Amino acid sequence: MSALLDIRDFKVSLGRHTLIGGVDLQVQPGEVVVVVGRSGSGKSLTASAVIDLLPKMLTPSGEVVFDGRDVTRLSRKEIRSLRGGDIGFVFQEPLSALNPLMTIGRQIAEGISYHRSPGAAQMKQEVADLLAQVGLAQQGVRADSYPHELSGGQRQRVVIAMAIANRPKLIIADEPTSALDVTIQKEIVSLLMTLTREYGVAMLFITHDIGLAAEIADRIIVMRDGEIVESGARAQVIENPTHAYSRALIERSTSLARFRAVAEETDAPRKTTVRLTGFSHVYGGRRAGDREVRAVDDVSFETSEGRILGVVGESGSGKSTLARALVKLQKPQYGTIEIFGRDVATLGRRERDRLRPRVQYVFQDPGASLNPRWRIRDIVAESLYAIRRELGPDEVASRVTEALAATGLDAAMADRYPHQLSGGQRQRVAIARAIAPKPDLLIADEAVSALDTETRDGVLEVFLKLRRENACSIVFITHDLSLAKYVCDDVIVMTAGKIVERGTTVDVFRAPKHDYTRALIGAVPKMYRLQDDDDAG
Amino acid sequence: MDRHILLAPFRLLPRGSVGVLVAITLAAIVVLAVLSALHLADPLYIDPLNRMKPPSAEALFGTDQLGRDIFSRCIYGARVSLFVAVTTTLVTCVVGGSIGLLAGYSPLFDLFGMRFMDALMTMPTILLAIALSSIMGAGFFVVIFAIAVAELPGVSRIVRSAVFAIAAQPYVEAARLNGRPHWQILVVHILPNVLPVILVHATFLFAHVIMAEAALSFLGAGVPPSIPSWGNMIAIGKDVFVVAPWTIVFPGAFVAVTVYVINAVGDHLRERLDPTLSGAFREEAAGMEAQA
């Protein structure tokens, strides 16, 4: 049986640099092949090459044979008929994949009409059928809805509907769930698997998450720095990895366990750093007809020096609104916020300025939190602005170097610009900026979500060091349960603006009381649950 | 030498044949403008005996109906057009840019500032120019002022939109959280990111101003007729176009080529400098080039 997709000796270069150096990859009809690698490993480029979507400045070579024809030698017309026809794709960002000005029904129909011309009634029926197949009809989503009316998971289902509309032979999914919440991830992945199994469609699935690969793959391919380092059947790769890198990937995913030991160290009585009482934040509702949105609803909690508090919730749970409120040092809409024992509503201008360097924030998006026109050294020094006169220019410079070093960045980076750094490095810069003033309260909003495992572990070490040496209180916001479990001392679980569960990490994970918590725990891929976990899902 | 600062402007030019064309034309314009200081025929010298002569060895572009040498008038006209274009563009960008910057950042200023811009938009350029020149006499000030007034609202709007997008970025919030005063945030964080937008718009503005000046001069509301400008050359040339087409063709060609070239540069600049281009590969390429 000849392979459906046969990539032979595929190379990609940019000028003198080789981005991908000789990849051989095969996908049999009906097979699920998962390519695993961190950002920059070349996995997405390989996928783009299959449908000839490589950026113009890159030079490919080698053969990419799909269904007997070499894609790199096809005419534009032939390639267009492949895309969306025999080859469907699902990309990472469902919001960007959909035209915000067209209804989803029209967009799906558009995808169909490029390849076939059913009559109007037939088209309507096909669209309705597709919406049912991807589970949207059941959720009450209609063909005349617009993308902005749907959630991220629903949008991704629309994209999947477009991908399967013309009964493709191969679906290429490039990180289709990375931008989604973990419970939705599970749904989307199982939807993809069901559809591919049902129609005998082959799938080339790209991800950085080897735990996910372990759940769905027939075969796994591990890539690093543009080369394939391991390739084989799932069972074999997971249980007997031959290459050191794949072994490291598998081990690192489960490496969080070592943080647990460290997290349980200290035990002395501590001062409260943050206390919230009855905090609520409501958007809208001020004008007639405007709906009120309770982003945060009557939340109260506290944490102390040297403790790491995890705030776990999915998008829309209010955790970011909460985080911002903590760091703004302004009177909240409703309720009270006390920082270091002071009610923020009573702070005068001077006191607030003095407090600023002690309360730092790490933003979620590493790209947008750095000014693209500034050098790294100036970006990191920003957090020292309030105390720059006190410290003096020399001390500021040395703090910057110190902070960079603490996050594992070379001092030479200080002269660079953000666009010259990788995503992981940018996030480390954002963290360096937060730790430069040696804060007493650090709020990390999904600070490690965009990082690969290696970088993430490095950053977590930095946080733990801060905690150990400065008795820093950390509020760690994340949607990733496994992370919270191993890194945090206490955890609160939020959904729809309310806290549904709270307690020490050990207690919450051992015996979750709320259904939502249980659902969250159950959505984590099996590989990340270790033996000492209780069977929670 | 590879990264020498003086070569920086050249790296902004388009690649390939368009780039070469652009570079040559820009160089030619500058050279010509400079040449005007040297031994050209007097553009104001009236020589009725040699009126409306076609291009020849003595008069490269021919003569107009007063016998003046068109070639030298084109060159001198270049000075006028370029001076007006540069000054107007500068004034418009600085004033419009500042208003846009403040309007995008402060909702209060937005309210008043944009209403003021609305008022400016109601003024028809040509009428304004004519009215002003009848009060103050024709001259550079009138032309610059009238065109600037017409173009200010456009610039301020573009800058304002850009500022909205930039001010929403986390790094601006980070600056605020760390205690930076608003005015500093505007100057140090927002302005550098808005500059590419202004720069690109400036190139289009430049081309537009050249045409606007030509139109105003054509209508007699621009620079005084004794000073040659491409616009008023075309204006007087239209009367004798049928018998002496060179009176219009050459100044017209100068306008057309200059406008095209500036537009091409602006187009290219926009591609190069557009910060919203999410080109991860472009960044990687830039990053890799830097590390090479």
Tab-separated table of C-alpha atoms in Angstrom, chain A residues 14 16-19 40 45 55 57-58 324 327-328 353 356-357 359-361 363 365 367-374 382-386 388 416 419-420 426 433, chain B residues 169-181 183-185 188-196 273-275 281-292:
chain	number	residue	atom	x	y	z
A	14	LEU	CA	16.451	30.907	4.401
A	16	ARG	CA	22.370	30.661	4.037
A	17	HIS	CA	20.587	29.206	7.031
A	18	THR	CA	19.088	25.751	6.920
A	19	LEU	CA	15.789	25.670	8.718
A	40	GLY	CA	11.267	26.451	16.112
A	45	LEU	CA	7.054	24.520	8.237
A	55	PRO	CA	6.525	31.890	2.979
A	57	MET	CA	11.455	33.969	1.196
A	58	LEU	CA	12.141	30.355	2.068
A	324	ARG	CA	-5.156	43.249	37.065
A	327	VAL	CA	-1.624	45.130	40.621
A	328	LYS	CA	-3.354	48.376	39.755
A	353	ASP	CA	4.483	55.048	43.910
A	356	ARG	CA	4.757	49.931	42.793
A	357	PRO	CA	8.151	48.262	42.594
A	359	VAL	CA	4.098	44.601	43.278
A	360	GLN	CA	4.952	43.261	39.856
A	361	TYR	CA	3.043	41.667	37.040
A	363	PHE	CA	1.750	39.490	31.278
A	365	ASP	CA	1.495	37.553	25.823
A	367	GLY	CA	5.053	39.477	22.177
A	368	ALA	CA	2.790	42.329	23.129
A	369	SER	CA	4.203	43.035	26.563
A	370	LEU	CA	7.507	44.285	25.198
A	371	ASN	CA	7.801	47.539	23.298
A	372	PRO	CA	9.097	46.496	19.875
A	373	ARG	CA	11.106	49.689	19.552
A	374	TRP	CA	12.950	49.370	22.819
A	382	GLU	CA	11.136	49.856	33.225
A	383	SER	CA	10.061	48.252	36.467
A	384	LEU	CA	12.789	50.163	38.246
A	385	TYR	CA	11.378	53.464	37.044
A	386	ALA	CA	9.836	54.379	40.374
A	388	ARG	CA	15.561	54.788	39.591
A	416	ARG	CA	18.870	43.344	21.281
A	419	HIS	CA	11.888	40.780	17.390
A	420	GLN	CA	15.337	39.276	17.480
A	426	ARG	CA	10.675	37.269	25.181
A	433	ARG	CA	11.425	42.887	34.114
B	169	GLN	CA	-0.817	46.976	24.225
B	170	PRO	CA	0.362	45.386	27.458
B	171	TYR	CA	3.675	47.164	27.380
B	172	VAL	CA	1.937	50.491	27.719
B	173	GLU	CA	-0.021	49.145	30.639
B	174	ALA	CA	3.208	47.868	32.132
B	175	ALA	CA	4.670	51.335	31.903
B	176	ARG	CA	1.648	52.793	33.646
B	177	LEU	CA	1.768	50.161	36.341
B	178	ASN	CA	5.355	51.059	36.985
B	179	GLY	CA	4.488	54.647	37.533
B	180	ARG	CA	5.456	56.415	34.384
B	181	PRO	CA	3.614	59.690	33.926
B	183	TRP	CA	3.319	62.438	28.975
B	184	GLN	CA	6.366	60.250	29.175
B	185	ILE	CA	4.450	57.246	27.992
B	188	VAL	CA	8.816	57.341	24.916
B	189	HIS	CA	6.549	54.393	24.272
B	190	ILE	CA	3.835	55.442	21.893
B	191	LEU	CA	5.532	57.903	19.611
B	192	PRO	CA	8.313	55.557	18.457
B	193	ASN	CA	5.718	53.040	17.434
B	194	VAL	CA	3.608	55.595	15.646
B	195	LEU	CA	6.476	57.055	13.656
B	196	PRO	CA	6.459	54.394	10.931
B	273	LEU	CA	7.743	49.164	8.450
B	274	ASP	CA	4.221	48.016	9.088
B	275	PRO	CA	4.253	46.820	12.677
B	281	PHE	CA	9.198	34.579	9.469
B	282	ARG	CA	10.095	38.108	8.656
B	283	GLU	CA	11.138	38.551	12.228
B	284	GLU	CA	13.023	35.346	12.274
B	285	ALA	CA	14.715	36.338	9.072
B	286	ALA	CA	15.610	39.682	10.531
B	287	GLY	CA	16.742	37.994	13.707
B	288	MET	CA	18.799	35.480	11.844
B	289	GLU	CA	20.359	38.148	9.722
B	290	ALA	CA	21.269	40.000	12.853
B	291	GLN	CA	22.817	36.924	14.390
B	292	ALA	CA	24.650	35.938	11.232
